[in-house]
């Protein structure tokens, strides 16, 4: 029997209209129909992309709500106050924004049954057909997770892949969640989901993880590795443009999509 595969993402209302519709429509067009996408949203949106393998769910998680409530008056928890950089909000310390991703993952695994779970950031777009076998190849059978390592910085978390039947699964997710439940995220040198993910991972055997980053040191490993053959990650200001930048591509990629970006 084939493993059941699910993909999840999450959006604010603004984020859905900025990049979400493109992400969902390209998923519907190019991913296998047997793979489902759950879109977690903060509030209901219009102009939903409708498909049998896509559902929209309001992100309603008691532990997330509690975390946000405890820090609703803590401007530093959003990257303001003493955590600002050059007089502006500094995303590295916006724990509130990036906690949504973590609790979208937690909400899904607490309420759904699946074998393999993928996280895709809301500002990704699929540009080439993805097969079931392609997906399976991204995480070898004996591994718990695939990820995009940047050892000199922090993990690129625009993509995650987890085999939920693995022995590490329950303990890892509890550890990851604990940084928010216990407020220990604020003891780290950065407060994004990247930082809590990396800290949680330190408690486990690195051999259970599969690195999808290319061997060459690049700042944008998502598009320069195997995932770039299928997807683009329009992180930061790239989402307004609708593609990554030509200068982001450090390794040669075949296909019309990468040939045409500027």
C-alpha positions as a Python dict, from the first residue, in 0.01 Angstrom:
ca = {
    (1, 'X'): (0, 0, 0),
    (2, 'X'): (129, 344, -91),
    (3, 'X'): (203, 592, 184),
    (4, 'X'): (-53, 866, 229),
    (5, 'X'): (102, 1209, 164),
    (6, 'X'): (-29, 1544, 284),
    (7, 'X'): (100, 1897, 228),
    (8, 'X'): (22, 2193, 452),
    (9, 'X'): (80, 2566, 443),
    (10, 'X'): (-53, 2872, 627),
    (11, 'X'): (-145, 3234, 554),
    (12, 'X'): (-257, 3557, 699),
    (13, 'X'): (-540, 3709, 497),
    (14, 'X'): (-295, 3949, 332),
    (15, 'X'): (-51, 3668, 258),
    (16, 'X'): (-317, 3464, 82),
    (17, 'X'): (-387, 3742, -165),
    (18, 'X'): (-17, 3825, -211),
    (19, 'X'): (114, 3478, -292),
    (20, 'X'): (-136, 3220, -169),
    (21, 'X'): (-356, 3197, -474),
    (22, 'X'): (-51, 3135, -692),
    (23, 'X'): (82, 2873, -455),
    (24, 'X'): (-250, 2686, -437),
    (25, 'X'): (-333, 2709, -808),
    (26, 'X'): (9, 2576, -909),
    (27, 'X'): (-29, 2292, -658),
    (28, 'X'): (-367, 2198, -806),
    (29, 'X'): (-226, 2205, -1158),
    (30, 'X'): (101, 2019, -1105),
    (31, 'X'): (86, 1794, -796),
    (32, 'X'): (-63, 1442, -793),
    (33, 'X'): (-436, 1439, -721),
    (34, 'X'): (-376, 1173, -454),
    (35, 'X'): (-180, 1429, -247),
    (36, 'X'): (-392, 1668, -43),
    (37, 'X'): (-316, 2028, 53),
    (38, 'X'): (-447, 2182, 375),
    (39, 'X'): (-434, 2561, 378),
    (40, 'X'): (-440, 2706, 730),
    (41, 'X'): (-567, 3065, 735),
    (42, 'X'): (-605, 3319, 1014),
    (43, 'X'): (-946, 3428, 883),
    (44, 'X'): (-1171, 3337, 595),
    (45, 'X'): (-1072, 3451, 247),
    (46, 'X'): (-1254, 3506, -81),
    (47, 'X'): (-1130, 3382, -419),
    (48, 'X'): (-1046, 3036, -291),
    (49, 'X'): (-892, 2795, -540),
    (50, 'X'): (-1136, 2505, -530),
    (51, 'X'): (-1023, 2147, -581),
    (52, 'X'): (-1110, 1807, -437),
    (53, 'X'): (-759, 1777, -290),
    (54, 'X'): (-749, 2123, -127),
    (55, 'X'): (-918, 2232, 195),
    (56, 'X'): (-909, 2557, 390),
    (57, 'X'): (-904, 2550, 769),
    (58, 'X'): (-906, 2838, 1017),
    (59, 'X'): (-594, 2795, 1233),
    (60, 'X'): (-747, 2748, 1575),
    (61, 'X'): (-496, 2614, 1825),
    (62, 'X'): (-532, 2673, 2199),
    (63, 'X'): (-156, 2664, 2267),
    (64, 'X'): (-89, 2911, 1987),
    (65, 'X'): (-360, 3141, 2118),
    (66, 'X'): (-215, 3116, 2469),
    (67, 'X'): (135, 3200, 2345),
    (68, 'X'): (9, 3503, 2155),
    (69, 'X'): (-205, 3616, 2449),
    (70, 'X'): (86, 3598, 2693),
    (71, 'X'): (295, 3822, 2468),
    (72, 'X'): (35, 4053, 2317),
    (73, 'X'): (192, 4350, 2498),
    (74, 'X'): (550, 4232, 2447),
    (75, 'X'): (673, 4439, 2154),
    (76, 'X'): (1007, 4258, 2152),
    (77, 'X'): (826, 3930, 2078),
    (78, 'X'): (736, 4085, 1740),
    (79, 'X'): (1081, 4221, 1669),
    (80, 'X'): (1017, 4574, 1793),
    (81, 'X'): (1155, 4764, 2092),
    (82, 'X'): (1512, 4674, 2174),
    (83, 'X'): (1501, 4403, 1907),
    (84, 'X'): (1460, 4648, 1619),
    (85, 'X'): (1734, 4680, 1358),
    (86, 'X'): (1817, 5016, 1203),
    (87, 'X'): (1500, 5156, 1355),
    (88, 'X'): (1277, 4891, 1195),
    (89, 'X'): (1113, 4568, 1300),
    (90, 'X'): (1365, 4283, 1284),
    (91, 'X'): (1213, 3960, 1154),
    (92, 'X'): (1468, 3743, 1336),
    (93, 'X'): (1285, 3822, 1661),
    (94, 'X'): (926, 3810, 1534),
    (95, 'X'): (833, 3504, 1736),
    (96, 'X'): (461, 3569, 1697),
    (97, 'X'): (460, 3564, 1317),
    (98, 'X'): (673, 3252, 1287),
    (99, 'X'): (490, 3061, 1561),
    (100, 'X'): (196, 3019, 1323),
    (101, 'X'): (398, 2784, 1102),
    (102, 'X'): (494, 2564, 1395),
    (103, 'X'): (140, 2540, 1527),
    (104, 'X'): (-4, 2473, 1183),
    (105, 'X'): (218, 2164, 1179),
    (106, 'X'): (112, 2071, 1533),
    (107, 'X'): (-256, 2122, 1457),
    (108, 'X'): (-242, 1899, 1152),
    (109, 'X'): (-63, 1608, 1319),
    (110, 'X'): (-295, 1627, 1622),
    (111, 'X'): (-613, 1615, 1413),
    (112, 'X'): (-525, 1410, 1105),
    (113, 'X'): (-380, 1075, 1007),
    (114, 'X'): (-116, 1056, 737),
    (115, 'X'): (213, 881, 668),
    (116, 'X'): (418, 1162, 518),
    (117, 'X'): (371, 1531, 589),
    (118, 'X'): (524, 1813, 386),
    (119, 'X'): (531, 2177, 481),
    (120, 'X'): (554, 2434, 201),
    (121, 'X'): (585, 2804, 275),
    (122, 'X'): (298, 3007, 140),
    (123, 'X'): (526, 3191, -99),
    (124, 'X'): (628, 2884, -297),
    (125, 'X'): (504, 2809, -647),
    (126, 'X'): (525, 2486, -842),
    (127, 'X'): (653, 2524, -1198),
    (128, 'X'): (699, 2161, -1311),
    (129, 'X'): (491, 1848, -1267),
    (130, 'X'): (554, 1661, -941),
    (131, 'X'): (497, 1284, -931),
    (132, 'X'): (430, 1064, -631),
    (133, 'X'): (769, 898, -682),
    (134, 'X'): (939, 1237, -692),
    (135, 'X'): (799, 1318, -349),
    (136, 'X'): (897, 982, -201),
    (137, 'X'): (1252, 1030, -327),
    (138, 'X'): (1296, 1349, -127),
    (139, 'X'): (1310, 1157, 202),
    (140, 'X'): (1470, 808, 207),
    (141, 'X'): (1251, 544, 378),
    (142, 'X'): (1460, 506, 696),
    (143, 'X'): (1492, 879, 758),
    (144, 'X'): (1259, 1079, 980),
    (145, 'X'): (1282, 1412, 801),
    (146, 'X'): (1425, 1602, 507),
    (147, 'X'): (1533, 1961, 542),
    (148, 'X'): (1739, 2240, 385),
    (149, 'X'): (2052, 2279, 595),
    (150, 'X'): (2258, 2598, 614),
    (151, 'X'): (2513, 2509, 884),
    (152, 'X'): (2675, 2852, 874),
    (153, 'X'): (2342, 3025, 948),
    (154, 'X'): (2017, 2847, 1030),
    (155, 'X'): (1800, 2596, 848),
    (156, 'X'): (1593, 2719, 554),
    (157, 'X'): (1243, 2618, 666),
    (158, 'X'): (1043, 2697, 354),
    (159, 'X'): (1020, 2319, 317),
    (160, 'X'): (989, 2032, 561),
    (161, 'X'): (918, 1664, 502),
    (162, 'X'): (842, 1427, 788),
    (163, 'X'): (777, 1052, 798),
    (164, 'X'): (527, 1046, 1081),
    (165, 'X'): (558, 673, 1159),
    (166, 'X'): (927, 716, 1244),
    (167, 'X'): (1037, 655, 1604),
    (168, 'X'): (1143, 1020, 1643),
    (169, 'X'): (815, 1170, 1537),
    (170, 'X'): (624, 1225, 1860),
    (171, 'X'): (927, 1332, 2065),
    (172, 'X'): (1052, 1573, 1802),
    (173, 'X'): (723, 1755, 1765),
    (174, 'X'): (678, 1780, 2140),
    (175, 'X'): (1029, 1925, 2170),
    (176, 'X'): (970, 2175, 1889),
    (177, 'X'): (638, 2287, 2038),
    (178, 'X'): (786, 2323, 2386),
    (179, 'X'): (981, 2637, 2290),
    (180, 'X'): (649, 2817, 2261),
    (181, 'X'): (452, 2642, 2534),
    (182, 'X'): (731, 2711, 2786),
    (183, 'X'): (842, 3045, 2636),
    (184, 'X'): (1198, 2916, 2600),
    (185, 'X'): (1206, 3049, 2245),
    (186, 'X'): (1317, 3377, 2405),
    (187, 'X'): (1634, 3212, 2536),
    (188, 'X'): (1758, 3145, 2182),
    (189, 'X'): (1976, 3374, 1973),
    (190, 'X'): (1693, 3409, 1720),
    (191, 'X'): (1319, 3361, 1761),
    (192, 'X'): (1196, 3233, 1424),
    (193, 'X'): (1071, 2882, 1355),
    (194, 'X'): (1412, 2818, 1195),
    (195, 'X'): (1582, 2868, 1530),
    (196, 'X'): (1338, 2657, 1732),
    (197, 'X'): (1357, 2381, 1469),
    (198, 'X'): (1736, 2375, 1484),
    (199, 'X'): (1739, 2370, 1863),
    (200, 'X'): (1485, 2088, 1878),
    (201, 'X'): (1684, 1889, 1622),
    (202, 'X'): (1995, 1899, 1844),
    (203, 'X'): (1828, 1650, 2080),
    (204, 'X'): (1815, 1382, 1810),
    (205, 'X'): (2054, 1180, 1596),
    (206, 'X'): (2147, 1378, 1287),
    (207, 'X'): (2161, 1054, 1091),
    (208, 'X'): (1780, 1046, 1097),
    (209, 'X'): (1767, 1364, 887),
    (210, 'X'): (1823, 1391, 511),
    (211, 'X'): (1971, 1714, 379),
    (212, 'X'): (1827, 1838, 48),
    (213, 'X'): (2060, 2138, 21),
    (214, 'X'): (2322, 2128, -255),
    (215, 'X'): (2684, 2061, -159),
    (216, 'X'): (2776, 2413, -270),
    (217, 'X'): (2726, 2684, -9),
    (218, 'X'): (2427, 2892, -121),
    (219, 'X'): (2194, 3129, 62),
    (220, 'X'): (1887, 2999, -122),
    (221, 'X'): (1918, 2618, -104),
    (222, 'X'): (1551, 2556, -186),
    (223, 'X'): (1585, 2654, -552),
    (224, 'X'): (1947, 2542, -597),
    (225, 'X'): (1882, 2186, -482),
    (226, 'X'): (1652, 1912, -610),
    (227, 'X'): (1339, 2100, -503),
    (228, 'X'): (1424, 2377, -748),
    (229, 'X'): (1356, 2134, -1033),
    (230, 'X'): (991, 2157, -937),
    (231, 'X'): (934, 2467, -724),
    (232, 'X'): (1039, 2825, -663),
    (233, 'X'): (1046, 2981, -318),
    (234, 'X'): (969, 3351, -349),
    (235, 'X'): (1081, 3443, 0),
    (236, 'X'): (1092, 3802, 119),
    (237, 'X'): (1043, 4070, -144),
    (238, 'X'): (1052, 3807, -418),
    (239, 'X'): (686, 3729, -356),
    (240, 'X'): (589, 4069, -495),
    (241, 'X'): (788, 3998, -812),
    (242, 'X'): (639, 3649, -843),
    (243, 'X'): (969, 3465, -890),
    (244, 'X'): (1310, 3435, -733),
    (245, 'X'): (1587, 3645, -883),
    (246, 'X'): (1830, 3526, -1147),
    (247, 'X'): (2120, 3602, -912),
    (248, 'X'): (1970, 3360, -655),
    (249, 'X'): (2038, 3070, -889),
    (250, 'X'): (2398, 2965, -827),
    (251, 'X'): (2373, 2624, -993),
    (252, 'X'): (2252, 2549, -1342),
    (253, 'X'): (1886, 2453, -1370),
    (254, 'X'): (1727, 2319, -1686),
    (255, 'X'): (1383, 2414, -1810),
    (256, 'X'): (1201, 2717, -1942),
    (257, 'X'): (1100, 2844, -1599),
    (258, 'X'): (1454, 2915, -1481),
    (259, 'X'): (1563, 3026, -1827),
    (260, 'X'): (1303, 3302, -1824),
    (261, 'X'): (1347, 3455, -1480),
    (262, 'X'): (1539, 3778, -1441),
}
